[in-house]
Amino acid sequence: MPHHAVEVTLTRPATRGELRDARRSMLLAANADRTRLLTVHSARYPGGSLHAVRRRLDTRLPVDVLTTHYPDRCGRILLNVTLPDAADTALRQAAAALGKRPQDVLGQRVTDALARDASRRARQLQARLENVLADHTPDEVLVCVADLLHSHRHPPARTAP
């Protein structure tokens, strides 16, 4: 059976005791502030891993969102969330009215929200660049951007004192 990497996002940092208890049921790697965890779980499909991890951890940790760490065969990152009752009811009603599955409606809403955010960010960047171009030539801007991109890709090497 294949193994799938699952990322666990918590609603708050896990206490050391909670993390110790959760690690008794499965191997977990935690980030420095204990708000995100990574585990590997075997299942036939990535979604099965998400469901199994949620079942094991929900009573032990303040789990918010589970995602697959790598894209599936279609290039998607799978998401596993537990909605509050009111949101779940509203989502199911909207799905029924559209003749769709709740997960499809939620997926479309998330996709639409991400597209709106990307569009807003692009407009914001364009406005900022227009302000920069009011005071600098395009050549100056390109050289500056190239320098910044290069410095972010290759941080300066540290030397020992």
Coordinates of C-alpha atoms in Angstrom, one line a residue:
M1 CA 0.0 0.0 0.0
P2 CA 1.4 3.4 -0.9
H3 CA 2.4 6.0 1.7
H4 CA 1.2 9.6 1.6
A5 CA 2.7 12.6 3.4
V6 CA 0.2 14.5 5.4
E7 CA 0.6 18.0 6.8
V8 CA -1.4 18.9 9.9
T9 CA -2.1 22.5 10.8
L10 CA -3.2 23.1 14.4
T11 CA -5.5 25.8 15.7
R12 CA -2.9 26.6 18.4
P13 CA 0.6 25.3 19.4
A14 CA 0.4 21.8 20.7
T15 CA 1.6 21.4 24.3
R16 CA 4.6 19.1 24.8
G17 CA 2.2 16.6 26.5
E18 CA -0.3 16.6 23.7
L19 CA 2.5 16.1 21.2
R20 CA 4.0 13.2 23.2
D21 CA 0.5 11.6 23.4
A22 CA -0.1 12.0 19.7
R23 CA 3.3 10.5 18.9
R24 CA 2.3 7.3 20.7
S25 CA -0.2 6.7 17.9
M26 CA 1.9 7.8 14.9
L27 CA 5.2 9.3 13.9
L28 CA 5.1 13.1 13.7
A29 CA 7.6 15.8 12.9
A30 CA 6.7 19.2 14.4
N31 CA 7.9 22.6 13.3
A32 CA 9.7 24.9 15.9
D33 CA 6.5 26.5 17.3
R34 CA 4.5 23.2 17.2
T35 CA 1.7 24.6 15.1
R36 CA 2.4 22.4 12.0
L37 CA 3.1 18.7 11.9
L38 CA 4.1 16.3 9.2
T39 CA 3.5 12.6 9.1
V40 CA 3.5 9.7 6.6
H41 CA 0.5 7.3 6.5
S42 CA -0.2 4.4 4.3
A43 CA -3.5 4.2 2.4
R44 CA -4.7 3.3 -1.1
Y45 CA -5.4 7.0 -1.9
P46 CA -4.2 10.3 -0.4
G47 CA -7.7 11.1 0.8
G48 CA -7.8 7.9 2.8
S49 CA -4.6 9.0 4.5
L50 CA -6.2 12.3 5.4
H51 CA -9.2 10.6 6.9
A52 CA -7.2 8.1 8.9
V53 CA -4.8 10.8 10.3
R54 CA -7.8 13.0 11.3
R55 CA -9.4 10.0 13.1
R56 CA -6.2 9.3 15.0
L57 CA -5.3 12.9 16.0
D58 CA -8.7 14.7 16.4
T59 CA -9.0 13.6 20.1
R60 CA -5.3 14.2 20.8
L61 CA -4.5 17.6 19.2
P62 CA -6.3 20.8 18.2
V63 CA -6.4 19.9 14.5
D64 CA -7.5 22.6 12.2
V65 CA -6.7 21.5 8.6
L66 CA -5.1 18.5 7.1
T67 CA -3.5 18.6 3.6
T68 CA -1.6 16.3 1.4
H69 CA 2.0 17.4 1.3
Y70 CA 2.5 16.5 -2.3
P71 CA 0.1 17.0 -5.3
D72 CA -2.1 14.0 -6.3
R73 CA -2.1 12.6 -9.9
C74 CA -4.2 15.5 -11.1
G75 CA -1.8 18.0 -9.5
R76 CA -4.1 19.0 -6.7
I77 CA -3.3 19.3 -3.0
L78 CA -6.1 17.6 -1.1
L79 CA -7.7 19.4 1.9
N80 CA -9.5 17.9 4.9
V81 CA -11.4 20.3 7.1
T82 CA -14.1 19.9 9.7
L83 CA -16.7 22.7 9.4
P84 CA -18.8 24.1 12.2
D85 CA -22.4 22.8 12.1
A86 CA -23.9 26.0 10.7
A87 CA -21.3 26.2 7.9
D88 CA -21.7 22.5 7.1
T89 CA -25.5 22.9 6.9
A90 CA -25.2 25.9 4.7
L91 CA -22.7 24.1 2.4
R92 CA -25.0 21.1 2.1
Q93 CA -28.0 23.2 1.3
A94 CA -26.1 25.1 -1.3
A95 CA -24.8 21.9 -2.8
A96 CA -28.3 20.4 -2.9
A97 CA -29.6 23.5 -4.6
L98 CA -26.9 23.3 -7.3
G99 CA -27.2 19.5 -7.6
K100 CA -23.6 19.0 -6.6
R101 CA -21.6 17.3 -3.9
P102 CA -20.7 19.5 -0.8
Q103 CA -17.0 18.9 -1.4
D104 CA -17.3 20.1 -5.0
V105 CA -19.1 23.3 -3.9
L106 CA -16.5 23.9 -1.2
G107 CA -13.6 23.2 -3.6
Q108 CA -15.1 25.7 -6.1
R109 CA -15.5 28.3 -3.4
V110 CA -11.9 27.9 -2.3
T111 CA -10.7 28.0 -5.9
D112 CA -12.7 31.2 -6.5
A113 CA -11.4 32.8 -3.3
L114 CA -7.8 32.0 -4.3
A115 CA -8.4 33.4 -7.8
R116 CA -9.9 36.6 -6.3
D117 CA -6.9 36.9 -3.9
A118 CA -4.4 36.4 -6.8
S119 CA -6.2 39.1 -8.8
R120 CA -6.2 41.5 -5.9
R121 CA -2.5 40.9 -5.3
A122 CA -1.7 41.4 -9.0
R123 CA -3.6 44.7 -9.0
Q124 CA -1.8 45.8 -5.8
L125 CA 1.6 44.9 -7.3
Q126 CA 0.8 46.8 -10.5
A127 CA -0.2 49.9 -8.6
R128 CA 3.1 49.8 -6.6
L129 CA 5.1 49.3 -9.7
E130 CA 3.4 52.2 -11.4
N131 CA 4.5 54.4 -8.4
V132 CA 8.0 53.1 -8.6
L133 CA 8.1 53.8 -12.4
A134 CA 7.1 57.3 -11.8
D135 CA 10.4 57.9 -10.1
H136 CA 12.7 55.4 -11.8
T137 CA 13.5 54.2 -15.3
P138 CA 12.4 50.7 -16.4
D139 CA 16.1 49.8 -16.6
E140 CA 16.7 50.9 -13.0
V141 CA 13.7 48.8 -11.9
L142 CA 14.8 45.7 -13.8
V143 CA 18.3 45.9 -12.4
C144 CA 17.0 46.3 -8.9
V145 CA 14.6 43.4 -9.2
A146 CA 17.3 41.2 -10.7
D147 CA 19.6 42.0 -7.8
L148 CA 16.8 41.3 -5.3
L149 CA 15.8 38.0 -6.9
H150 CA 19.4 36.9 -7.1
S151 CA 20.1 37.7 -3.4
H152 CA 16.9 35.8 -2.3
R153 CA 17.9 32.7 -4.3
H154 CA 21.5 32.7 -3.1
P155 CA 21.8 34.0 0.4
P156 CA 25.3 35.3 1.2
A157 CA 27.5 32.6 2.7
R158 CA 28.3 32.9 6.4
T159 CA 31.9 32.9 7.4
A160 CA 33.1 31.9 10.8
P161 CA 34.5 34.7 13.0

